[in-house]
Amino acid sequence: MPHNLSNLATRTAAKKKLLHALTTSMMIMDILPVWDAAYGAFKTEVRKATLSWISDDDIDQIIYSTYLELPGRTKALDGLLTLTLSASSLDTLADQILDQLTSPKDYWFCFPLPQIIVPEDIRLSSSVTIVRNRVDAQRGMVRAGDVTASDKGALLKVHGSGYVNGERTQSAFVDAMTKTKWALQIAMLLGYFSRTSKRHSPLVLALGGTEQQDILDAKWTCDQPRITDYCRVRLGIGLSRFLSELTFTKGEWTARQVESLQQHVGKLLTAVQDPVAQLNVKSIRRSLEWAFDAGIDEDEHMRFIKTCIGLEAAMSEQNEEIGITEQLADRCAFLLNKTATARLETRNLMRKVYQLRSKLVHGVAAGLSESERTLAQQAEKILTAVLRTELKAVMDWYVTLKL
C-alpha cells in the first residue's frame, strides 16, 4: 500500500529535516545521535507520513543500519558527519533512509514448534503455515550453525509487515506475533493443540527453573535482507516455554486430521484476518490475544488480570449507565446458558471474579488464597467458553457472507 512518503512534496520536506539532522548533530564514537532534537523533528515528520506502521525505534534502527552500509564510509569517531562524508554522500544516505521508510516491508517469521512433527506443510491462511521440517524450512535463510541435524520439529511460518532487525517491539514482529496468537489460540480452543509440561532437573529448578535452551528464537527472512540484519528475534521466557510444551492433542498426524485442522482452524483464521469482517471480529481478535497472553504468563496475578481483560474485550461495551461487572455478568450468563438457574450461577460467579479483580488492581490483596485461585481458574474456563461460542458465531456468519 502506497504511503505519503512516496509523494514528492512530503518526501522533500522529510529529506530536508533529515539532512539538517545529519549535518548538524555530533557523532559519538561512530554512533549517530538519533536521540537529538534534530532527528526528533525528522521522526515526527515521518510518523505523520507513514501512518501507524512504524515506531521511533524502527526509524532509529533504519537510520543507523543504513549509515553503516553506506559505500565508502569511513569511521567518524567524534564530531560532525560532514568531516567524513561529502555532500553527495550525505544526499545518497538521506535518499536510502527515506527509501526504507516509504512503505512497510514483508517478512516471514519462523516460530519453532519443537514437539510437533507434521507429515507435510499445512497452510492455515495466506499468512500462516505450519512448515514440516525446521531444518528444511530454514536452509538457505540462516547462517551455517544456526540449526542442527536434530532440529526436526515443525515451524509456524507467519507473515509480518513493517520493519524488524532483532527486537520484539519492532513493528513487523508485533504484526507477526499478533497473527501467531490468533492461530495458536484458535487451535487450542478447538482442541487441536495442548500443552505438555516439560520436566526440569532439581538443579535447574533451584536456579530459577529455566534452562538456556528453553529460550527460543524466531528466525526471519525478507526479499531483500541487509548486511546489518540480525535475522532472528529472541523470544521471551513465557512464549519460549509455551512453544516448547505445545503438542498435537491426538498424537501423530493423519491426512484426515490435517484436513480437519485446515477446515476448522484455517477457515476461522481466514475470517479473523479478513478486512471485510473487521467490524464483526475486532473484539474477538483482542480477546484471543489477551487469552493467549494470559495462558503464557507465569505470574498468577497477571494471568488472572489478563483473563479478565480478555472477557472485557470479547463482551463489554462502553456504557456509563451499566457497570462493567453487571454488563459482563449478564452477557456471559445469557451467552453460555439456557436456563434461569444456570444464568444466575454464572452471574454470581462473574460478580465474584470482578470483586477479586478489583482487590488485585487496587492492591487490597497481596496474593491469591486457594479459594481465589480456584475462582481465577473458573474465570479462565468462562473465557474459553465465551471464545468458543463467539468463534462459532463468527464462522456461521462468515460462511453466509461468502455464499
XYZ file of C-alpha atoms in Angstrom:
403
model
C 0.000 0.000 0.000
C 1.499 3.396 -1.008
C 2.267 5.821 1.808
C 2.677 9.569 1.868
C 6.482 9.449 1.705
C 6.087 8.405 -1.923
C 4.615 11.863 -2.508
C 7.359 14.192 -3.799
C 6.441 17.205 -1.650
C 6.211 15.116 1.544
C 9.467 13.327 0.770
C 11.237 16.626 0.061
C 10.101 18.089 3.406
C 11.217 14.964 5.287
C 14.546 14.867 3.450
C 15.235 18.498 4.362
C 14.789 17.700 8.074
C 16.884 14.535 7.784
C 19.773 16.334 6.045
C 19.647 19.004 8.738
C 19.981 16.294 11.404
C 22.793 14.508 9.541
C 24.818 17.678 9.045
C 24.373 19.340 12.448
C 24.378 16.522 15.023
C 27.663 15.497 16.629
C 28.801 11.878 16.169
C 29.901 9.955 19.285
C 32.244 7.018 18.637
C 30.781 6.486 15.134
C 27.220 6.448 16.521
C 24.589 8.694 15.005
C 22.896 10.646 17.840
C 19.337 9.727 16.845
C 18.141 10.985 20.236
C 18.957 14.610 19.280
C 16.166 17.137 18.718
C 17.035 17.426 15.014
C 16.388 13.716 14.490
C 13.264 14.066 16.635
C 11.875 16.640 14.179
C 12.589 14.241 11.299
C 10.879 11.323 13.091
C 7.799 13.469 13.745
C 7.618 14.218 10.012
C 7.989 10.524 9.153
C 5.291 9.389 11.580
C 2.837 11.837 10.031
C 3.613 10.426 6.595
C 3.748 6.708 7.361
C 0.581 6.494 9.459
C 0.904 3.822 12.157
C 3.121 1.076 10.782
C 6.438 2.313 12.162
C 7.771 3.347 15.574
C 10.578 5.676 16.654
C 12.734 2.642 17.490
C 12.212 1.318 13.948
C 13.225 4.671 12.464
C 16.346 4.815 14.657
C 17.392 1.331 13.547
C 16.816 2.146 9.865
C 18.850 5.362 10.093
C 21.790 3.714 11.819
C 21.872 0.468 9.801
C 21.637 2.410 6.518
C 24.544 4.581 7.656
C 26.651 1.502 8.472
C 26.034 0.072 4.985
C 26.894 3.286 3.129
C 29.578 2.513 0.466
C 32.931 4.216 1.057
C 32.057 5.158 4.625
C 34.982 5.790 6.962
C 34.652 5.745 10.724
C 33.639 9.060 12.224
C 34.706 8.679 15.834
C 33.631 12.080 17.091
C 32.476 15.327 15.567
C 30.284 16.307 12.646
C 29.434 13.751 9.966
C 30.346 16.331 7.337
C 34.011 15.797 8.262
C 33.970 12.249 6.814
C 31.138 12.337 4.255
C 30.783 14.614 1.228
C 27.569 16.467 0.454
C 26.727 13.975 -2.305
C 27.294 11.032 0.064
C 25.016 12.612 2.669
C 22.386 13.165 -0.017
C 22.652 9.497 -1.035
C 22.406 8.418 2.601
C 19.264 10.511 3.105
C 17.639 9.015 -0.010
C 18.466 5.468 1.074
C 16.975 6.061 4.525
C 13.793 7.514 3.021
C 13.521 4.574 0.594
C 13.468 2.243 3.610
C 10.737 4.327 5.239
C 8.450 4.760 2.236
C 6.411 1.603 2.848
C 6.431 -1.402 5.187
C 8.479 -4.449 4.176
C 7.215 -8.022 4.106
C 8.884 -10.577 6.383
C 8.378 -14.247 7.189
C 8.990 -15.304 10.783
C 9.578 -18.933 11.744
C 8.465 -19.795 15.287
C 9.832 -23.190 16.438
C 7.401 -25.920 17.496
C 9.889 -28.471 18.897
C 7.371 -31.169 19.886
C 5.184 -31.007 16.782
C 6.092 -33.131 13.759
C 3.819 -32.933 10.723
C 3.922 -35.089 7.558
C 3.538 -32.113 5.221
C 3.232 -28.333 5.225
C -0.176 -27.229 6.489
C -1.399 -23.905 5.125
C -3.848 -22.293 7.536
C -4.215 -18.932 5.792
C -2.372 -16.697 3.344
C -0.133 -15.526 6.202
C 0.197 -18.612 8.461
C 1.625 -22.049 7.585
C 2.840 -24.935 9.729
C 6.072 -25.949 7.991
C 7.005 -29.631 8.037
C 10.683 -29.574 8.964
C 12.697 -26.913 10.778
C 15.973 -27.692 9.014
C 14.443 -27.797 5.539
C 12.436 -24.627 6.142
C 15.438 -22.608 7.303
C 18.124 -23.953 4.982
C 19.328 -21.074 2.840
C 17.787 -18.374 5.021
C 20.044 -18.594 8.073
C 23.762 -18.756 8.677
C 25.625 -22.037 8.998
C 25.491 -23.412 12.516
C 22.128 -21.848 13.362
C 20.321 -25.175 13.125
C 21.423 -28.718 13.863
C 20.511 -32.084 12.400
C 18.374 -32.801 15.465
C 16.053 -29.856 14.791
C 13.226 -31.936 13.369
C 10.266 -30.127 14.944
C 7.888 -28.089 12.819
C 7.834 -24.323 12.395
C 4.964 -21.907 12.426
C 5.763 -19.630 9.493
C 3.986 -16.289 9.838
C 3.921 -13.164 7.679
C 4.658 -9.805 9.289
C 4.586 -6.355 7.720
C 6.591 -3.324 8.854
C 10.231 -3.361 9.949
C 12.379 -5.634 12.093
C 16.031 -6.095 12.900
C 16.130 -8.130 16.078
C 13.771 -6.650 18.682
C 10.398 -7.945 19.871
C 8.978 -4.399 19.950
C 9.549 -3.731 16.241
C 6.517 -3.373 14.000
C 6.914 -6.405 11.689
C 7.460 -8.778 14.613
C 4.479 -7.316 16.506
C 2.334 -7.876 13.399
C 3.531 -11.484 13.022
C 3.165 -12.155 16.743
C -0.449 -10.969 16.647
C -1.277 -13.489 13.906
C 0.643 -16.187 15.788
C -1.509 -15.587 18.880
C -4.711 -15.823 16.847
C -3.645 -19.037 15.115
C -2.380 -20.887 18.190
C -5.187 -19.742 20.478
C -7.847 -20.846 17.977
C -6.088 -24.211 17.526
C -6.043 -24.736 21.288
C -9.663 -23.644 21.746
C -10.761 -26.152 19.103
C -8.755 -28.917 20.748
C -6.031 -29.490 18.127
C -3.112 -28.336 20.295
C -2.441 -28.678 24.011
C 0.460 -28.116 26.407
C 2.551 -30.874 27.954
C 4.704 -29.544 30.778
C 8.432 -30.264 30.450
C 10.220 -31.644 33.495
C 13.311 -29.801 34.730
C 16.190 -31.131 36.773
C 16.222 -30.175 40.507
C 19.319 -28.024 39.909
C 17.594 -26.029 37.146
C 14.519 -25.538 39.314
C 16.701 -24.384 42.223
C 18.374 -21.814 39.969
C 15.115 -20.388 38.724
C 13.564 -23.071 36.561
C 14.811 -22.009 33.119
C 17.476 -23.732 31.083
C 19.405 -21.818 28.439
C 17.984 -23.994 25.646
C 14.460 -23.111 26.798
C 14.841 -19.607 25.350
C 13.885 -19.887 21.680
C 14.483 -17.671 18.657
C 12.105 -16.771 15.857
C 14.220 -16.564 12.712
C 13.076 -14.370 9.873
C 13.728 -13.624 6.244
C 12.670 -10.994 3.718
C 13.071 -10.430 -0.016
C 15.993 -8.030 0.360
C 17.918 -8.693 3.598
C 20.521 -6.130 4.632
C 24.102 -6.775 5.696
C 23.378 -5.457 9.184
C 20.209 -7.526 9.666
C 20.325 -9.871 12.654
C 17.743 -12.292 11.123
C 16.390 -13.567 14.438
C 14.332 -12.354 17.380
C 14.952 -13.777 20.848
C 11.593 -14.803 22.334
C 10.616 -14.250 25.955
C 10.667 -16.988 28.600
C 6.880 -17.393 28.737
C 6.437 -17.700 24.970
C 9.501 -19.960 24.631
C 8.181 -22.319 27.274
C 4.729 -22.340 25.696
C 6.115 -23.245 22.252
C 8.390 -25.912 23.774
C 5.424 -27.538 25.533
C 2.954 -27.318 22.639
C 1.888 -30.720 21.294
C -0.702 -32.116 18.931
C -3.568 -33.274 21.152
C -4.336 -36.512 19.287
C -0.832 -37.981 18.958
C 0.519 -38.457 15.445
C -0.890 -36.559 12.495
C -3.024 -38.234 9.839
C -4.209 -36.910 6.497
C -7.741 -36.624 7.904
C -6.527 -34.619 10.906
C -4.582 -32.253 8.642
C -7.707 -31.721 6.553
C -9.754 -31.117 9.717
C -7.220 -28.563 11.009
C -7.372 -26.633 7.746
C -11.151 -26.910 7.604
C -11.764 -25.530 11.089
C -8.722 -23.553 12.303
C -7.778 -22.373 8.802
C -11.232 -21.063 7.948
C -11.618 -19.322 11.306
C -8.186 -17.722 10.991
C -9.074 -16.517 7.487
C -12.295 -14.999 8.834
C -10.492 -13.272 11.723
C -7.919 -11.784 9.323
C -10.341 -10.734 6.566
C -10.580 -6.906 6.359
C -14.180 -7.292 5.173
C -15.038 -8.892 8.531
C -13.288 -6.170 10.570
C -16.348 -4.854 12.409
C -17.536 -8.317 13.438
C -14.158 -9.717 14.512
C -12.445 -6.707 16.085
C -13.442 -7.578 19.654
C -12.697 -11.288 19.316
C -9.246 -10.522 17.885
C -8.360 -8.569 21.012
C -9.865 -11.208 23.262
C -7.873 -14.002 21.568
C -4.660 -12.034 22.145
C -5.416 -11.413 25.821
C -6.364 -15.072 26.335
C -3.066 -16.128 24.749
C -1.070 -13.659 26.874
C -2.827 -14.913 30.000
C -2.005 -18.508 29.098
C 1.744 -17.911 28.816
C 2.064 -15.638 31.872
C 3.544 -17.496 34.846
C 2.576 -14.821 37.371
C -0.844 -15.908 38.683
C -1.919 -12.333 39.419
C -1.153 -11.088 35.891
C -2.618 -14.243 34.365
C -5.909 -13.550 36.148
C -5.942 -9.835 35.249
C -5.279 -10.652 31.584
C -8.073 -13.221 31.658
C -10.437 -10.507 32.898
C -9.288 -8.134 30.161
C -9.913 -10.921 27.639
C -13.503 -11.187 28.882
C -13.938 -7.415 28.686
C -12.522 -7.330 25.157
C -14.973 -10.002 23.989
C -18.129 -8.930 25.799
C -18.176 -5.368 27.107
C -19.153 -2.070 25.509
C -18.709 1.492 26.669
C -21.859 2.199 28.656
C -21.855 4.700 31.520
C -25.292 3.599 32.754
C -24.329 -0.051 33.307
C -21.218 -1.001 35.289
C -18.796 -3.391 33.663
C -19.371 -6.105 36.282
C -23.126 -6.286 35.707
C -22.690 -5.905 31.966
C -20.297 -8.867 31.768
C -22.303 -10.909 34.274
C -25.474 -10.558 32.182
C -23.825 -11.147 28.826
C -21.871 -14.214 29.934
C -24.979 -15.603 31.660
C -27.127 -15.378 28.529
C -24.403 -16.355 26.073
C -23.387 -19.523 27.899
C -26.601 -20.807 29.493
C -30.141 -21.767 28.541
C -31.851 -21.990 31.947
C -32.609 -19.352 34.566
C -30.772 -21.213 37.341
C -27.613 -21.674 35.261
C -27.681 -17.989 34.295
C -27.978 -16.968 37.943
C -24.964 -19.115 38.832
C -22.898 -17.525 36.068
C -23.954 -14.014 37.146
C -22.920 -14.677 40.726
C -19.638 -16.238 39.630
C -18.807 -13.238 37.428
C -19.523 -10.860 40.307
C -17.073 -12.787 42.481
C -14.492 -12.726 39.683
C -14.726 -8.948 39.416
C -14.596 -8.458 43.166
C -11.273 -10.316 43.098
C -10.108 -8.300 40.095
C -10.857 -5.079 41.980
C -8.937 -6.283 45.059
C -5.849 -7.118 42.986
C -5.910 -3.974 40.837
C -6.266 -1.692 43.873
C -3.650 -3.508 45.935
C -6.048 -4.788 48.586
C -4.862 -8.398 48.089
C -1.164 -9.298 48.006
C -1.646 -12.899 46.901
C -4.270 -15.458 45.956
C -5.763 -17.792 48.523
C -6.739 -21.328 47.482
C -10.372 -20.302 47.014
C -9.307 -17.261 44.961
C -7.017 -19.453 42.876
C -9.988 -21.683 42.125
C -12.006 -18.585 41.198
C -9.257 -17.499 38.795
C -9.360 -20.926 37.126
C -13.135 -20.625 36.774
C -12.650 -17.244 35.085
C -10.323 -18.904 32.566
C -12.978 -21.557 31.849
C -15.581 -18.836 31.279
C -13.251 -17.005 28.863
C -12.624 -20.267 26.996
C -16.369 -20.924 26.722
C -17.055 -17.354 25.593
C -14.383 -17.515 22.890
C -15.584 -20.881 21.587
C -19.160 -19.615 21.396
C -18.151 -16.346 19.739
C -15.864 -18.091 17.239
C -18.695 -20.400 16.201
C -20.945 -17.374 15.683
C -18.249 -15.647 13.625
C -17.770 -18.735 11.469
C -21.507 -19.162 10.849
C -21.771 -15.501 9.870
C -18.657 -15.610 7.680
C -19.824 -18.683 5.747
C -23.103 -16.882 4.989
C -21.183 -13.767 3.941
C -19.128 -15.742 1.416
C -22.106 -17.560 -0.147
